[in-house]
Amino acid sequence: MGYQDIYKSWQNDPEGFWMAQAEAIDWVEKPTKALNSDNAPLYEWFADAKVNTCWNAVDRHVEAGRGNQTAIIYDSPVTHTKREISYFELRNRVASLAGALRAKGVEKGDRVIIYMPMIPEALEAMLACARIGAIHSVVFGGFAANELAVRIDDATPKAIIAASCGIEPGRVVHYKPLLDGAINLAKHKPNFCVILQREQEVAHLEEGRDYNWHGFQYGVEPAECVPVEGNHPAYILYTSGTTGQPKGVMRPTAGHLVALNWTMKNIYNVEPGEVFWAASDVGWVVGHSYICYGPLITGNTTIVFEGKPIGTPDAGTFWRIIDEHKVKSFFTAPTAFRAVRREDPTGEFIKKYDLSGLRAVYLAGERADPATIEWAQEKLNVPIIDHWWQTETGWAIAANPLGIEELPVKLGSPSVPMPGYDVQILDEAGHPVEAGTLGAIAIKLPLPPGTLPNLWNAEERFKKSYLNTFPGYYETGDAGMKDEDGYLYIMARTDDVINVAGHRLSTGGMEEVLASHPDVAECAVIGVADELKGQLPLGFLCLNSGCGRDHDDVVKECVKLVRDKIGPVAAFKLAVVVDRLPKTRSGKILRGTMVKIADGEEFKMPATIDDPAILDEIATSLKTLGYPAS
Ligand code: COA
Ligand code: AMP
């Protein structure tokens, strides 16, 4: 069957389609029903099943005789380390860690925060939680203590699992002091912490609260897999919204298993036993779905890569790994390719390696610009597949499903909706628009299995953020269009979220931090176009009248403040002091117009602008920062 037939078969019988896909999962108790609509517009899939994620991702492969197959390859150019972990070994390590967590009182439904770099133990910690039905929440290492504290207070974890340090090129990231700082800041205190002491830095452990990863497993009974209900949350992953308070996206256990399992063959075109590599980070949704769960659920070998596309040691790292570990399907962010291309435009490093085993490359996380795709197509000579999804969905909304059929690639489009997603382009009144017309991208409810059923502890916010604008639809927050062939084009966000190097960040969150500076009276943060990272945040600061301070000093303090409060990942380095901000007569800051000026794009003078002369002042200030870039 081709893509059209499969998509139609889902449209004709959505529940039957997903029940059939559910056959691939090992259930403790099979679901009797696919969809539960009792609480619409909140939906649940396979709610009455009993299942365990860790069993499906690890134990069942050992039972099926795949125990000796490599489950995880750890390749860390920053520590000069390579290691392989078989499914058999992974089962034992995860069972032991889960047993130790249980012995310290962690039970089904308890939250556990994981704050770790790209090491196999991060996956083991996630799987150990899944094994005992604990709900993990992984926090990306590039966030500062304050962001970690916000997540601790929202998730109220019983335990935190962390590493002593992470390694960024040229510096050691001191995770443990960040963790201690976060616990100090947070109102909620975990009962205990488990710290993996890395060779690169041994951290101080606080007596009575912190346990050594290895030591605390001594003598414990390994844990068996605990069956959980199909709608039990597998994890919470925080993502940026319009304010500084991140949204806790919940992932339901059964739908997650069924959906990810479906994607591995149908989208990524890999068979059990083959090597799949997503060069992302476990702190992001790509890392959850395609470094940890997806490949392991299907019995692939996954790669944990601790390094960067360039500089660790060079722009050939991706190609070395693909050659050395025989990667069949490779997933990365367009930014990473832009970085490689900038260093090695003619692909000299590519020529050094045997990439004949590579079948396809997948890009997501931000818009894939046609020039980058064309470069990759020419240099790698395999399909380069752009696909579009979000933390909220957990898997691709639109893709080119190579395992079903290779559809023609259209540059600038992540191709077509996947089964489960009825994607519509709506006008402001919520009516579908014609092909070729821009609008808000919405998905008809219910969303498919594996997508978020709710936000953690924030049902009203869930409804307000996603369901209320277009009743009967999920609002994606992206704007774009569909063409006559049903291909989607994702053009921009409709909210205050920007995308920096494939990382989703809230300009509203940065504004909250800047506004806390004692000399800042008012501020605005916008995302300006950047050749490498897609977008960069840029701040406009209005100082308190009579402040009299040197502008450069205030800018420096503000840059440091964002780094200290949100973290280096915000990449906030551009800011300028202005006298006033352009606003509508009702007082709304015209951020969109400022973006157009910074990007050197044509813009229409907003009819409601209070004082058009301010736009000239903004343009002059932007010039001092080198915008628009030539
Ligand atoms: N822990 C601590 N700090 C981190 C971090 C982590 N896990 N990840 C990034 N940072 C820091 C970086 O060290 C950098 O700090 P600096 O300002 O002191 O230099 C800052 O956060 C910004 O990092 P990054 O966005 O990675 O920029 P970069 O200039 O270091 O590297 C790229 C540029 C293009 C190589 C890099 O952005 C990249 O690999 N992007 C791909 C992103 C990706 O895979 N996204 C996943 C979505 S699928
Ligand atoms: P995240 O939740 O961090 O995965 O970010 C999701 C957002 O990134 C989406 O809502 C889009 O704005 C953007 N995004 C992800 N993938 C793509 C893509 N293939 N094309 C365009 N934008 C994308």
XYZ file of C-alpha atoms and ligand atoms in Angstrom:
701
model
C 0.000 0.000 0.000
C 1.190 3.497 -0.765
C 0.947 6.599 1.402
C -2.451 7.664 0.034
C -3.962 4.222 0.728
C -2.593 4.127 4.251
C -3.716 7.667 5.020
C -7.183 6.834 3.660
C -7.355 3.616 5.665
C -6.729 5.683 8.784
C -9.362 8.281 7.739
C -11.943 5.556 7.135
C -11.410 3.872 10.473
C -9.085 5.768 12.828
C -9.675 3.491 15.802
C -9.289 0.332 13.737
C -6.063 1.702 12.295
C -4.522 2.299 15.711
C -5.830 -0.954 17.182
C -4.014 -2.759 14.371
C -0.782 -0.858 15.115
C -1.182 -1.743 18.794
C -0.653 -5.412 17.894
C 3.092 -4.722 17.724
C 3.251 -3.919 21.444
C 3.609 -6.443 24.290
C 0.627 -5.767 26.558
C 0.114 -7.044 30.062
C -3.577 -6.475 29.390
C -4.581 -5.625 25.853
C -6.669 -2.498 25.267
C -10.311 -3.306 24.598
C -10.875 0.086 23.060
C -8.669 2.547 21.183
C -10.099 5.991 21.936
C -11.715 7.312 25.073
C -13.769 10.461 24.307
C -15.706 10.600 27.598
C -13.918 13.766 28.575
C -13.794 15.470 25.156
C -12.166 17.710 24.099
C -9.627 15.862 26.249
C -8.930 12.461 24.701
C -7.056 9.334 25.740
C -5.857 6.323 23.802
C -5.740 2.712 25.008
C -6.662 3.921 28.486
C -7.856 0.541 29.773
C -4.702 -1.372 28.772
C -1.924 -2.443 31.140
C 1.602 -2.186 29.826
C 5.188 -1.314 30.704
C 7.408 0.859 28.524
C 10.708 -0.540 29.777
C 9.564 -4.086 29.062
C 8.788 -3.097 25.489
C 12.013 -1.133 25.027
C 14.396 -3.570 26.698
C 13.289 -6.849 28.273
C 11.202 -8.151 25.416
C 14.210 -7.993 23.091
C 16.251 -10.033 25.555
C 13.389 -12.553 25.837
C 13.220 -12.719 22.051
C 16.907 -13.669 21.829
C 18.338 -10.260 20.958
C 20.163 -9.931 24.296
C 23.593 -9.824 22.692
C 22.664 -7.155 20.181
C 24.047 -3.722 20.941
C 21.292 -1.503 22.282
C 23.318 1.659 22.857
C 26.530 2.892 21.280
C 28.080 5.723 23.262
C 30.406 7.835 21.150
C 31.878 10.812 22.929
C 34.522 12.779 21.039
C 34.635 15.274 23.920
C 35.888 12.614 26.350
C 37.547 10.347 23.766
C 35.326 7.491 24.863
C 33.409 4.811 22.972
C 31.341 2.093 24.587
C 28.690 -0.415 23.623
C 25.888 -1.714 25.819
C 23.982 -4.829 24.787
C 20.257 -5.277 25.418
C 21.149 -7.903 28.000
C 23.471 -5.547 29.841
C 20.987 -2.692 29.525
C 18.262 -4.826 31.084
C 20.464 -5.642 34.060
C 21.698 -2.109 34.570
C 18.218 -0.611 34.340
C 16.691 -3.256 36.636
C 19.368 -2.579 39.235
C 18.957 1.204 39.103
C 15.172 0.850 39.234
C 15.522 -1.469 42.223
C 17.675 1.089 44.022
C 15.163 3.873 43.329
C 12.379 1.657 44.626
C 14.375 0.790 47.732
C 14.569 4.524 48.472
C 10.808 4.873 48.157
C 10.191 5.828 44.530
C 6.935 4.286 43.380
C 4.561 4.296 40.453
C 3.343 7.837 39.788
C 6.207 9.559 41.651
C 8.127 12.116 39.631
C 11.878 11.920 39.101
C 13.846 14.760 37.506
C 16.799 13.741 35.366
C 19.507 16.349 34.743
C 22.224 14.663 32.758
C 24.442 15.157 29.725
C 24.604 12.872 26.705
C 25.774 9.683 28.381
C 24.095 6.257 28.315
C 23.215 6.608 31.990
C 20.707 9.307 31.014
C 18.773 6.717 28.998
C 19.188 4.181 31.790
C 17.699 6.642 34.262
C 14.710 7.249 31.975
C 14.168 3.527 31.485
C 14.565 2.805 35.201
C 11.749 5.254 35.922
C 9.600 3.660 33.235
C 10.335 0.250 34.745
C 8.718 1.132 38.051
C 6.051 3.450 36.656
C 7.745 6.618 37.940
C 7.227 9.699 35.770
C 10.477 11.220 34.614
C 11.133 14.776 33.605
C 14.433 15.317 31.845
C 15.856 18.841 32.027
C 18.292 19.987 29.350
C 21.806 20.684 30.645
C 22.039 24.096 28.989
C 19.431 25.558 31.338
C 20.464 27.542 34.398
C 19.662 26.695 38.023
C 16.614 28.947 38.010
C 14.981 27.063 35.122
C 15.702 23.786 36.866
C 14.143 25.169 40.046
C 10.966 26.144 38.195
C 10.676 22.568 36.920
C 11.362 21.119 40.388
C 8.531 23.194 41.822
C 6.122 22.215 39.079
C 6.904 18.491 38.920
C 7.566 18.091 42.694
C 9.940 15.135 42.213
C 10.663 12.622 44.935
C 14.163 12.155 43.519
C 16.584 13.891 41.178
C 19.124 11.945 39.151
C 22.054 13.983 37.864
C 25.636 13.711 36.705
C 28.516 15.551 38.324
C 29.229 17.446 35.114
C 28.679 17.872 31.425
C 31.286 18.704 28.855
C 30.911 21.485 26.342
C 33.781 22.176 23.972
C 36.333 24.134 25.968
C 34.561 24.006 29.327
C 33.195 21.695 31.955
C 29.562 22.406 32.872
C 29.346 22.024 36.624
C 26.002 20.250 36.919
C 26.185 19.537 40.624
C 26.555 23.166 41.803
C 23.741 24.053 39.371
C 21.620 21.322 40.897
C 22.425 22.426 44.457
C 21.558 25.999 43.481
C 18.269 24.898 41.962
C 17.278 22.886 45.040
C 18.082 25.913 47.186
C 15.920 28.130 45.006
C 13.011 25.684 44.775
C 10.232 25.552 47.343
C 9.843 21.827 46.838
C 12.739 19.682 48.073
C 13.362 16.200 46.687
C 13.779 13.390 49.211
C 17.111 12.437 47.691
C 19.464 12.867 44.737
C 21.470 10.271 42.841
C 24.714 11.580 41.386
C 26.746 9.888 38.700
C 30.336 10.905 39.384
C 32.071 11.387 36.061
C 35.835 11.077 35.698
C 36.077 14.634 34.430
C 34.768 16.103 37.681
C 33.904 14.577 41.008
C 31.217 16.533 42.792
C 30.641 17.134 46.479
C 27.806 14.967 47.804
C 25.601 16.255 50.557
C 25.451 13.764 53.376
C 22.000 12.266 53.852
C 20.561 13.721 50.639
C 22.915 12.745 47.811
C 23.792 9.183 46.900
C 26.449 7.906 44.577
C 24.947 6.269 41.457
C 26.991 3.085 41.912
C 27.045 2.923 45.678
C 23.326 3.247 46.122
C 22.725 0.209 43.942
C 24.818 -2.037 46.187
C 22.916 -5.077 47.389
C 19.522 -3.997 46.094
C 16.977 -6.315 44.567
C 16.641 -5.614 40.807
C 13.166 -4.312 39.957
C 10.724 -6.091 37.692
C 8.626 -4.144 35.203
C 5.542 -2.672 36.872
C 2.417 -2.680 34.669
C 0.783 0.738 34.368
C -2.508 1.873 32.830
C -2.391 2.908 29.190
C -3.093 6.542 30.108
C -0.453 6.646 32.864
C 2.009 9.489 32.153
C 5.302 8.081 30.903
C 7.007 11.421 31.273
C 6.650 15.188 31.552
C 8.786 17.313 29.275
C 8.808 21.052 29.796
C 8.775 23.268 26.749
C 8.667 26.991 26.128
C 5.389 28.811 25.909
C 4.619 32.493 25.739
C 5.641 33.179 29.330
C 8.579 32.293 31.523
C 6.580 29.460 33.092
C 7.311 26.429 30.891
C 4.549 24.055 29.869
C 4.753 20.508 31.245
C 3.866 18.394 28.239
C 2.572 14.990 29.359
C 3.211 11.831 27.391
C 0.784 8.944 27.852
C 2.349 5.488 28.110
C 0.388 3.310 25.679
C -0.073 5.797 22.865
C 3.617 6.639 23.064
C 4.576 2.996 22.569
C 2.175 2.404 19.706
C 2.940 5.614 17.829
C 6.731 5.505 18.137
C 6.803 1.881 17.096
C 4.782 2.778 13.981
C 7.142 5.604 13.028
C 10.374 3.602 13.136
C 9.494 1.512 10.096
C 7.014 3.743 8.298
C 8.811 7.075 8.585
C 12.432 6.219 9.382
C 12.476 2.987 7.397
C 14.612 0.945 9.789
C 14.280 -2.714 10.690
C 15.032 -4.222 14.109
C 18.779 -4.688 14.506
C 19.725 -1.732 12.322
C 21.508 1.350 13.625
C 19.469 4.534 14.010
C 21.064 7.795 15.066
C 19.412 11.004 16.224
C 22.102 13.598 16.940
C 20.079 15.593 19.425
C 20.012 15.711 23.219
C 17.955 13.725 25.711
C 16.748 17.048 27.108
C 14.624 17.654 23.990
C 11.689 15.748 22.606
C 13.790 14.402 19.736
C 16.049 12.820 22.327
C 13.114 11.269 24.176
C 11.462 9.854 21.077
C 14.427 9.010 18.887
C 17.534 8.611 21.010
C 15.822 6.666 23.749
C 12.368 5.231 23.241
C 11.632 4.845 19.518
C 14.743 2.916 18.464
C 14.741 0.760 21.596
C 11.048 -0.110 21.334
C 11.661 -1.481 17.838
C 14.917 -3.234 18.770
C 17.289 -0.960 16.884
C 20.712 0.122 18.014
C 20.704 3.769 19.104
C 23.666 6.119 19.361
C 24.326 8.444 22.279
C 26.595 11.134 20.840
C 28.313 13.514 23.211
C 29.741 16.132 20.902
C 28.915 18.823 18.391
C 28.619 18.799 14.615
C 31.796 20.880 14.353
C 34.851 21.308 16.515
C 34.731 17.874 18.178
C 37.208 17.586 16.582
C 36.087 18.738 13.139
C 33.268 18.956 10.613
C 33.730 15.267 9.750
C 32.400 13.879 13.043
C 28.921 13.081 11.721
C 30.374 11.204 8.762
C 32.886 9.298 10.901
C 30.116 8.071 13.161
C 27.843 7.097 10.282
C 30.697 5.125 8.708
C 32.093 3.578 11.892
C 28.797 2.506 13.426
C 27.015 1.684 10.166
C 24.168 4.127 10.644
C 21.215 3.479 8.337
C 18.992 6.425 9.220
C 20.305 9.712 10.563
C 18.305 12.493 12.217
C 19.623 15.969 12.957
C 18.645 19.638 12.966
C 19.140 21.899 9.927
C 21.365 24.149 12.090
C 23.824 21.325 12.506
C 24.090 20.915 8.734
C 24.465 24.665 8.295
C 27.354 24.583 10.763
C 29.026 21.683 8.933
C 28.453 23.264 5.548
C 29.977 26.545 6.676
C 33.177 24.743 7.695
C 33.263 22.266 4.856
C 31.244 23.648 1.936
C 32.771 21.327 -0.634
C 32.312 18.240 1.538
C 35.998 17.301 1.797
C 35.341 15.444 5.069
C 32.456 13.556 3.509
C 34.814 12.103 0.914
C 37.003 10.583 3.615
C 34.313 8.213 4.869
C 32.293 5.325 3.510
C 28.690 6.450 3.738
C 27.328 3.764 1.426
C 25.248 2.227 4.248
C 23.343 5.441 4.926
C 19.860 5.333 3.437
C 18.309 8.657 4.454
C 18.717 11.804 6.531
C 15.878 13.386 8.516
C 15.753 17.025 9.557
C 13.441 18.649 12.118
C 13.268 21.133 14.945
C 13.155 24.241 12.779
C 12.477 25.213 9.195
C 14.849 23.438 6.813
C 16.002 26.069 4.361
C 16.145 24.840 0.757
C 19.841 25.762 0.355
C 20.820 23.451 3.221
C 18.693 20.612 1.874
C 20.157 21.002 -1.606
C 23.682 20.986 -0.238
C 22.991 17.801 1.719
C 21.261 16.141 -1.242
C 24.215 16.838 -3.477
C 26.908 15.865 -0.997
C 25.291 12.802 0.580
C 23.300 11.491 -2.338
C 20.482 10.081 -0.193
C 16.952 11.401 0.416
C 17.037 14.405 2.759
C 13.689 14.369 4.545
C 12.354 17.452 6.275
C 9.667 16.561 8.799
C 7.619 18.733 11.116
C 6.621 18.078 14.692
C 6.582 19.522 18.191
C 7.292 18.561 21.778
C 3.537 18.358 22.182
C 3.029 15.736 19.482
C 6.103 13.617 20.267
C 6.301 12.369 16.694
C 6.003 13.741 13.188
C 2.818 15.538 12.158
C 4.081 15.744 8.589
C 6.815 13.753 6.903
C 7.831 11.888 3.802
C 7.221 8.308 4.965
C 10.117 6.495 3.328
C 9.179 3.145 4.854
C 5.843 3.308 3.044
C 6.800 5.119 -0.124
C 9.247 7.832 -1.130
C 7.104 10.787 -2.156
C 8.571 13.516 -4.354
C 10.489 16.000 -2.206
C 9.334 19.616 -2.442
C 11.938 22.006 -1.112
C 10.654 24.083 1.792
C 7.950 21.557 2.675
C 8.037 18.802 5.315
C 5.718 16.905 2.930
C 2.380 15.464 3.938
C 0.371 14.710 7.102
C 0.939 11.362 8.761
C -1.982 9.058 9.589
C -3.627 10.357 12.732
C -3.257 13.988 11.758
C -6.031 15.841 9.910
C -4.159 19.098 9.341
C -6.137 22.176 8.345
C -5.131 25.741 7.553
C -7.600 28.114 9.191
C -8.355 31.804 8.889
C -8.848 33.978 11.946
C -12.498 32.975 12.194
C -11.519 29.291 12.179
C -12.633 28.500 8.622
C -10.430 26.332 6.392
C -8.734 28.386 3.672
C -7.938 27.422 0.085
C -4.742 25.741 -1.017
C -1.927 28.253 -1.330
C -3.381 30.619 1.299
C -1.535 31.314 4.545
C -3.277 30.668 7.822
C -2.977 29.175 11.276
C -2.117 25.477 11.208
C -4.547 23.431 13.271
C -5.180 19.718 13.686
C -8.663 18.301 13.923
C -9.288 16.614 17.288
C -8.649 14.028 18.494
C -4.900 14.073 18.113
C -3.415 10.608 17.482
C -1.875 8.255 20.076
C 1.368 9.430 21.672
C 0.494 13.134 21.573
C -0.129 15.189 24.695
C -3.449 14.541 26.431
C -2.960 17.504 28.780
C -0.389 19.701 30.514
C 0.932 18.606 33.875
C -1.176 20.257 36.589
C -2.426 22.874 34.143
C -5.622 21.767 32.427
C -6.966 25.299 31.992
C -3.690 26.408 30.456
C -3.833 23.380 28.143
C -7.273 24.390 26.932
C -6.338 28.040 26.617
C -3.058 27.357 24.798
C -4.267 24.724 22.375
C -8.021 24.128 22.284
C -9.981 27.331 22.786
C -8.977 29.401 19.746
C -10.418 26.964 17.204
C -13.062 24.753 18.860
C -12.709 21.158 17.681
C -9.069 21.684 16.722
C -5.629 21.624 18.314
C -3.834 24.909 17.607
C -0.219 24.158 16.670
C 1.110 27.701 17.147
C 2.604 27.499 13.658
C 1.394 29.385 10.604
C 1.715 28.155 7.049
C -0.135 26.728 4.092
C -0.981 23.644 2.074
C -0.500 23.313 -1.680
C -2.808 21.597 -4.194
C -1.040 18.261 -3.568
C -1.626 18.461 0.172
C 2.029 19.295 0.984
C 2.410 21.515 4.043
C 4.622 24.594 4.369
C 5.510 25.752 7.880
C 6.372 29.431 7.764
C 6.364 31.021 11.234
C 5.142 30.812 14.811
C 1.980 32.653 15.735
C 3.144 33.200 19.315
C 6.193 34.548 21.149
C 8.222 31.401 20.654
C 11.459 31.573 18.662
C 13.684 28.815 17.413
C 17.415 29.223 18.064
C 19.637 26.451 16.696
C 16.692 24.051 16.798
C 16.015 25.008 20.430
C 12.589 26.358 21.254
C 12.746 29.470 23.404
C 10.263 31.956 24.780
C 10.888 35.649 24.065
C 8.271 36.347 26.739
C 10.413 34.410 29.218
C 13.471 36.481 28.311
C 11.470 39.705 28.656
C 10.465 38.664 32.166
C 14.141 38.249 33.071
C 15.188 41.573 31.491
C 12.355 43.385 33.224
C 13.763 42.219 36.550
C 16.936 44.291 35.986
C 16.667 47.298 38.318
C 17.448 49.841 35.570
C 15.091 48.423 32.951
C 11.705 50.120 32.789
C 10.399 48.305 29.756
C 11.740 45.855 27.223
C 10.969 43.717 24.200
C 12.720 40.640 22.808
C 12.385 39.585 19.187
C 13.888 36.795 17.087
C 16.077 38.064 14.236
C 17.097 35.908 11.292
C 20.514 34.270 11.642
C 22.347 32.388 8.938
C 23.619 29.672 11.269
C 21.080 29.326 14.059
C 17.942 30.235 12.133
C 17.009 32.887 14.666
C 18.748 34.784 17.462
C 17.086 36.668 20.316
C 17.595 40.440 20.349
C 16.506 42.662 23.203
C 15.413 46.303 23.261
C 15.808 47.961 26.647
C 14.164 51.182 27.830
C 15.868 52.391 30.985
C 14.274 54.108 33.955
C 14.204 57.874 33.503
C 17.161 59.519 35.112
C 19.029 56.217 35.325
C 22.150 57.842 33.896
C 24.138 54.624 33.650
C 26.449 53.708 30.818
C 24.338 51.842 28.245
C 27.048 49.276 27.502
C 27.247 48.343 31.158
C 23.490 47.797 31.405
C 23.530 45.720 28.197
C 26.347 43.544 29.583
C 24.487 43.027 32.843
C 21.311 42.112 30.968
C 23.131 39.566 28.802
C 24.613 38.014 31.930
C 21.247 38.050 33.668
C 19.580 36.016 30.913
C 22.491 33.571 30.878
C 22.306 33.193 34.662
C 18.526 32.917 34.854
C 17.630 30.964 31.711
C 20.974 29.509 30.694
C 23.582 29.597 27.926
C 21.176 27.791 25.604
C 19.162 31.026 25.278
C 22.128 32.403 23.286
C 21.064 35.904 24.324
C 23.944 38.161 23.328
C 22.323 41.021 21.410
C 20.689 43.935 23.186
C 20.410 47.654 22.680
C 19.138 50.559 24.764
C 16.350 52.591 23.107
C 14.365 55.593 24.289
C 10.971 54.070 23.599
C 9.296 51.065 22.015
C 6.907 51.201 19.060
C 3.372 50.476 20.193
C -0.170 50.479 18.980
C -2.488 53.111 20.387
C -3.803 50.463 22.759
C -0.275 49.885 24.050
C 0.667 46.601 22.316
C 4.363 46.446 21.426
C 4.851 46.015 17.663
C 7.334 43.162 17.824
C 6.456 41.846 14.357
C 7.315 45.194 12.768
C 10.626 45.324 14.620
C 11.467 41.835 13.322
C 10.822 43.010 9.758
C 13.079 46.047 10.228
C 15.845 43.896 11.726
C 15.584 41.358 8.905
C 15.545 44.097 6.257
C 12.117 43.071 5.007
C 9.412 45.281 3.551
C 6.682 46.132 6.015
C 3.408 48.001 6.032
C 3.166 50.822 8.520
C 0.739 49.467 11.145
C -2.436 51.549 10.965
C -2.748 51.570 14.730
C 0.800 52.725 15.450
C 1.034 55.380 18.100
C 4.025 57.302 16.715
C 5.610 56.162 13.411
C 8.812 58.106 14.129
C 9.777 55.487 16.710
C 10.378 52.990 13.917
C 13.210 55.169 12.577
C 14.759 55.240 16.018
C 14.508 51.443 16.191
C 16.128 51.119 12.757
C 18.997 53.364 13.847
C 19.554 51.331 17.023
C 19.480 48.078 15.074
C 22.171 49.411 12.726
C 24.525 49.747 15.681
C 24.173 45.982 16.175
C 24.720 45.287 12.475
C 21.079 44.658 11.536
C 19.773 44.180 8.965
C 22.744 41.910 8.246
C 24.144 42.497 4.786
N 24.898 21.966 28.628
C 25.417 23.164 28.915
N 25.552 24.163 28.018
C 25.126 23.929 26.771
C 24.559 22.704 26.388
C 24.462 21.696 27.383
N 23.917 20.513 27.117
N 24.237 22.771 25.092
C 24.586 23.994 24.660
N 25.121 24.685 25.677
C 25.657 26.046 25.627
C 26.792 26.135 24.648
O 28.018 25.770 25.238
C 26.759 27.594 24.258
O 27.367 28.326 25.293
P 28.328 29.576 25.013
O 27.398 30.726 24.838
O 29.153 29.669 26.262
O 29.127 29.279 23.796
C 25.280 27.948 24.301
O 24.676 26.943 25.140
C 24.599 27.910 22.955
O 24.755 26.592 22.440
P 24.433 26.123 20.973
O 23.115 26.629 20.549
O 24.652 24.668 20.888
O 25.463 26.938 20.088
P 26.954 26.662 19.736
O 27.423 27.953 19.161
O 27.708 26.074 20.870
O 26.896 25.558 18.569
C 25.761 24.482 16.706
C 26.271 25.817 17.312
C 25.042 24.780 15.411
C 26.937 23.581 16.449
C 24.802 23.854 17.706
O 23.788 24.769 17.981
C 24.148 22.564 17.290
O 24.724 21.518 17.293
N 22.887 22.627 16.970
C 22.066 21.483 16.693
C 20.952 21.539 17.687
C 20.150 20.287 17.829
O 20.564 19.199 17.559
N 18.929 20.522 18.303
C 18.031 19.487 18.646
C 16.716 19.646 17.966
S 16.440 18.305 16.889
P 9.943 21.734 19.635
O 8.724 21.615 20.454
O 11.122 22.234 20.379
O 10.231 20.483 18.849
O 9.649 22.873 18.565
C 8.539 22.753 17.723
C 8.488 23.902 16.781
O 9.671 23.927 15.958
C 7.344 23.788 15.794
O 6.130 24.242 16.327
C 7.852 24.632 14.648
O 7.688 25.996 14.910
C 9.328 24.312 14.634
N 9.608 23.192 13.731
C 9.884 21.922 14.055
N 10.128 21.185 12.954
C 9.975 22.008 11.893
C 10.073 21.848 10.465
N 10.408 20.683 9.936
N 9.823 22.928 9.698
C 9.497 24.120 10.240
N 9.410 24.335 11.558
C 9.642 23.297 12.392
